[in-house]
């Protein structure tokens, strides 16, 4: 059986990658397929779970700010055309 446990360093790298995608979708925009798949909501959900594990409670203020940014981008998405 394969080991599927992640190290803390691996979790941080995953969180960083999710953060970059979240920022892109919020600032640059999302493709129609990302909108269809609710990618931004899923990225934020996964990232917040990682933040909970890595940082713990109480969460820093920037988490609430990021959540508000995601909510705004979900409510008024920018659509980018795929290449």
Coordinates of N, CA and C in Angstrom, one line a residue:
X1 N 0.8 -1.2 0.0 CA 0.0 0.0 0.0 C 0.9 1.2 0.0
X2 N 0.5 2.2 -0.8 CA 1.3 3.5 -0.9 C 1.0 4.4 0.3
X3 N 2.0 5.1 0.7 CA 1.9 6.1 1.7 C 1.3 7.4 1.1
X4 N 0.1 7.8 1.5 CA -0.5 9.0 1.0 C -0.5 10.2 2.0
X5 N 0.3 10.0 3.1 CA 0.4 11.1 4.1 C 1.3 12.2 3.5
X6 N 0.9 13.4 3.7 CA 1.7 14.6 3.2 C 2.6 15.1 4.3
X7 N 3.8 15.5 4.0 CA 4.6 16.2 5.0 C 4.1 17.6 5.1
X8 N 4.5 18.3 6.2 CA 4.2 19.7 6.3 C 4.7 20.5 5.2
X9 N 5.9 20.2 4.8 CA 6.5 21.0 3.6 C 5.7 20.8 2.4
X10 N 5.2 19.6 2.1 CA 4.4 19.3 1.0 C 3.1 20.0 1.0
X11 N 2.5 20.1 2.2 CA 1.2 20.8 2.4 C 1.4 22.3 2.2
X12 N 2.6 22.8 2.6 CA 2.8 24.3 2.3 C 3.0 24.5 0.8
X13 N 3.6 23.6 0.1 CA 3.8 23.8 -1.3 C 2.4 23.7 -2.0
X14 N 1.6 22.8 -1.6 CA 0.2 22.7 -2.2 C -0.6 24.0 -1.9
X15 N -0.5 24.5 -0.7 CA -1.2 25.7 -0.3 C -0.7 26.9 -1.1
X16 N 0.6 26.9 -1.4 CA 1.2 28.0 -2.2 C 0.7 27.9 -3.6
X17 N 0.6 26.8 -4.2 CA 0.1 26.6 -5.5 C -1.4 27.0 -5.6
X18 N -2.1 26.6 -4.6 CA -3.6 27.0 -4.6 C -3.7 28.5 -4.5
X19 N -2.9 29.1 -3.7 CA -2.9 30.5 -3.5 C -2.7 31.3 -4.8
X20 N -1.7 30.8 -5.6 CA -1.4 31.4 -6.9 C -2.6 31.3 -7.8
X21 N -3.2 30.1 -7.9 CA -4.4 29.9 -8.7 C -5.6 30.7 -8.3
X22 N -5.7 30.8 -6.9 CA -6.8 31.6 -6.4 C -6.7 33.1 -6.8
X23 N -5.4 33.6 -6.7 CA -5.2 35.0 -7.0 C -5.4 35.2 -8.5
X24 N -5.0 34.3 -9.4 CA -5.2 34.4 -10.8 C -6.7 34.5 -11.1
X25 N -7.4 33.6 -10.5 CA -8.9 33.5 -10.8 C -9.6 34.8 -10.3
X26 N -9.1 35.3 -9.2 CA -9.7 36.5 -8.7 C -9.3 37.8 -9.4
X27 N -8.1 37.9 -9.8 CA -7.6 39.1 -10.4 C -7.6 39.1 -12.0
X28 N -7.1 38.0 -12.6 CA -7.1 37.9 -14.0 C -8.4 37.4 -14.6
X29 N -9.0 36.4 -14.0 CA -10.2 35.8 -14.4 C -10.2 34.3 -14.5
X30 N -11.3 33.8 -14.9 CA -11.5 32.3 -15.0 C -11.9 32.0 -16.4
X31 N -11.6 30.8 -16.8 CA -12.1 30.3 -18.1 C -13.6 29.9 -17.9
X32 N -14.3 29.7 -18.9 CA -15.6 29.2 -18.8 C -15.7 27.8 -18.2
X33 N -14.7 27.0 -18.5 CA -14.7 25.7 -17.9 C -14.5 25.8 -16.4
X34 N -13.6 26.7 -16.0 CA -13.4 26.8 -14.5 C -14.6 27.3 -13.8
X35 N -15.3 28.2 -14.5 CA -16.6 28.7 -13.9 C -17.6 27.5 -13.8
X36 N -17.7 26.7 -14.9 CA -18.6 25.6 -14.9 C -18.3 24.6 -13.8
X37 N -17.0 24.4 -13.5 CA -16.5 23.4 -12.5 C -16.5 24.0 -11.1
X38 N -16.8 25.3 -11.0 CA -16.7 26.0 -9.7 C -15.3 25.9 -9.1
X39 N -14.3 26.1 -10.0 CA -12.9 25.9 -9.6 C -12.5 26.9 -8.5
X40 N -12.9 28.1 -8.6 CA -12.5 29.1 -7.6 C -13.0 28.7 -6.2
X41 N -14.2 28.3 -6.1 CA -14.8 27.9 -4.9 C -14.1 26.6 -4.3
X42 N -13.8 25.7 -5.2 CA -13.1 24.5 -4.8 C -11.6 24.8 -4.4
X43 N -11.0 25.6 -5.1 CA -9.6 26.0 -4.7 C -9.6 26.7 -3.3
X44 N -10.5 27.6 -3.1 CA -10.6 28.3 -1.8 C -10.9 27.3 -0.7
X45 N -11.9 26.4 -0.9 CA -12.2 25.4 0.1 C -11.0 24.5 0.5
X46 N -10.3 24.1 -0.5 CA -9.1 23.2 -0.3 C -8.1 24.0 0.4
X47 N -7.8 25.3 0.0 CA -6.8 26.1 0.6 C -7.1 26.4 2.0
X48 N -8.4 26.7 2.3 CA -8.8 27.0 3.7 C -8.6 25.8 4.6
X49 N -8.9 24.6 4.1 CA -8.6 23.4 4.9 C -7.1 23.3 5.2
X50 N -6.3 23.6 4.2 CA -4.8 23.5 4.5 C -4.4 24.6 5.4
X51 N -5.0 25.8 5.3 CA -4.6 26.9 6.2 C -5.0 26.5 7.7
X52 N -6.2 25.9 7.8 CA -6.6 25.4 9.2 C -5.6 24.4 9.7
X53 N -5.1 23.5 8.9 CA -4.1 22.6 9.4 C -2.7 23.2 9.7
X54 N -2.3 24.1 8.8 CA -1.0 24.7 8.9 C -0.9 25.8 9.9
X55 N -1.9 26.6 10.0 CA -1.9 27.8 10.9 C -2.6 27.6 12.2
X56 N -3.8 26.9 12.1 CA -4.6 26.7 13.3 C -5.5 27.9 13.6
X57 N -6.2 27.8 14.7 CA -7.1 28.8 15.1 C -6.5 29.5 16.3
X58 N -6.7 30.8 16.3 CA -7.4 31.7 15.4 C -6.7 32.0 14.1
X59 N -7.5 32.1 13.1 CA -6.9 32.3 11.8 C -6.6 33.8 11.7
X60 N -5.5 34.1 10.9 CA -5.1 35.5 10.7 C -6.1 36.3 10.0
X61 N -6.1 37.6 10.1 CA -7.1 38.5 9.4 C -7.0 38.3 7.9
X62 N -5.9 38.0 7.3 CA -5.8 37.9 5.9 C -6.7 36.8 5.3
X63 N -7.0 35.8 6.2 CA -7.9 34.7 5.7 C -9.3 35.2 5.4
X64 N -9.8 36.1 6.3 CA -11.1 36.7 6.1 C -11.0 37.6 4.8
X65 N -9.9 38.3 4.7 CA -9.8 39.2 3.5 C -9.8 38.4 2.2
X66 N -9.1 37.2 2.2 CA -9.1 36.4 1.0 C -10.4 35.8 0.8
X67 N -11.1 35.4 1.8 CA -12.5 34.9 1.7 C -13.4 35.9 1.0
X68 N -13.3 37.1 1.4 CA -14.1 38.2 0.8 C -13.8 38.4 -0.6
X69 N -12.5 38.4 -0.9 CA -12.0 38.5 -2.3 C -12.6 37.4 -3.2
X70 N -12.6 36.2 -2.7 CA -13.1 35.0 -3.4 C -14.6 35.2 -3.6
X71 N -15.3 35.6 -2.6 CA -16.8 35.8 -2.7 C -17.1 36.9 -3.7
X72 N -16.3 37.9 -3.8 CA -16.6 39.0 -4.8 C -16.3 38.5 -6.2
X73 N -15.3 37.7 -6.3 CA -15.0 37.1 -7.7 C -16.0 36.1 -8.1
X74 N -16.6 35.4 -7.1 CA -17.6 34.4 -7.5 C -18.9 35.1 -7.9
X75 N -19.2 36.2 -7.1 CA -20.4 37.0 -7.4 C -20.3 37.7 -8.7
X76 N -19.1 38.1 -9.1 CA -18.9 38.9 -10.3 C -17.7 38.4 -11.1
X77 N -17.8 37.2 -11.7 CA -16.6 36.6 -12.3 C -16.1 37.4 -13.5
X78 N -14.8 37.4 -13.6 CA -14.1 37.9 -14.9 C -13.9 36.6 -15.7
X79 N -14.3 36.7 -17.0 CA -14.1 35.5 -17.9 C -13.0 35.8 -18.8
X80 N -12.1 34.8 -18.9 CA -10.9 34.9 -19.8 C -11.1 33.8 -20.9
X81 N -10.7 34.1 -22.0 CA -10.8 33.1 -23.1 C -9.6 32.2 -23.1
X82 N -9.9 30.9 -23.3 CA -8.8 29.9 -23.3 C -8.1 30.0 -24.6
X83 N -6.8 29.7 -24.6 CA -6.0 29.7 -25.8 C -6.3 28.5 -26.7

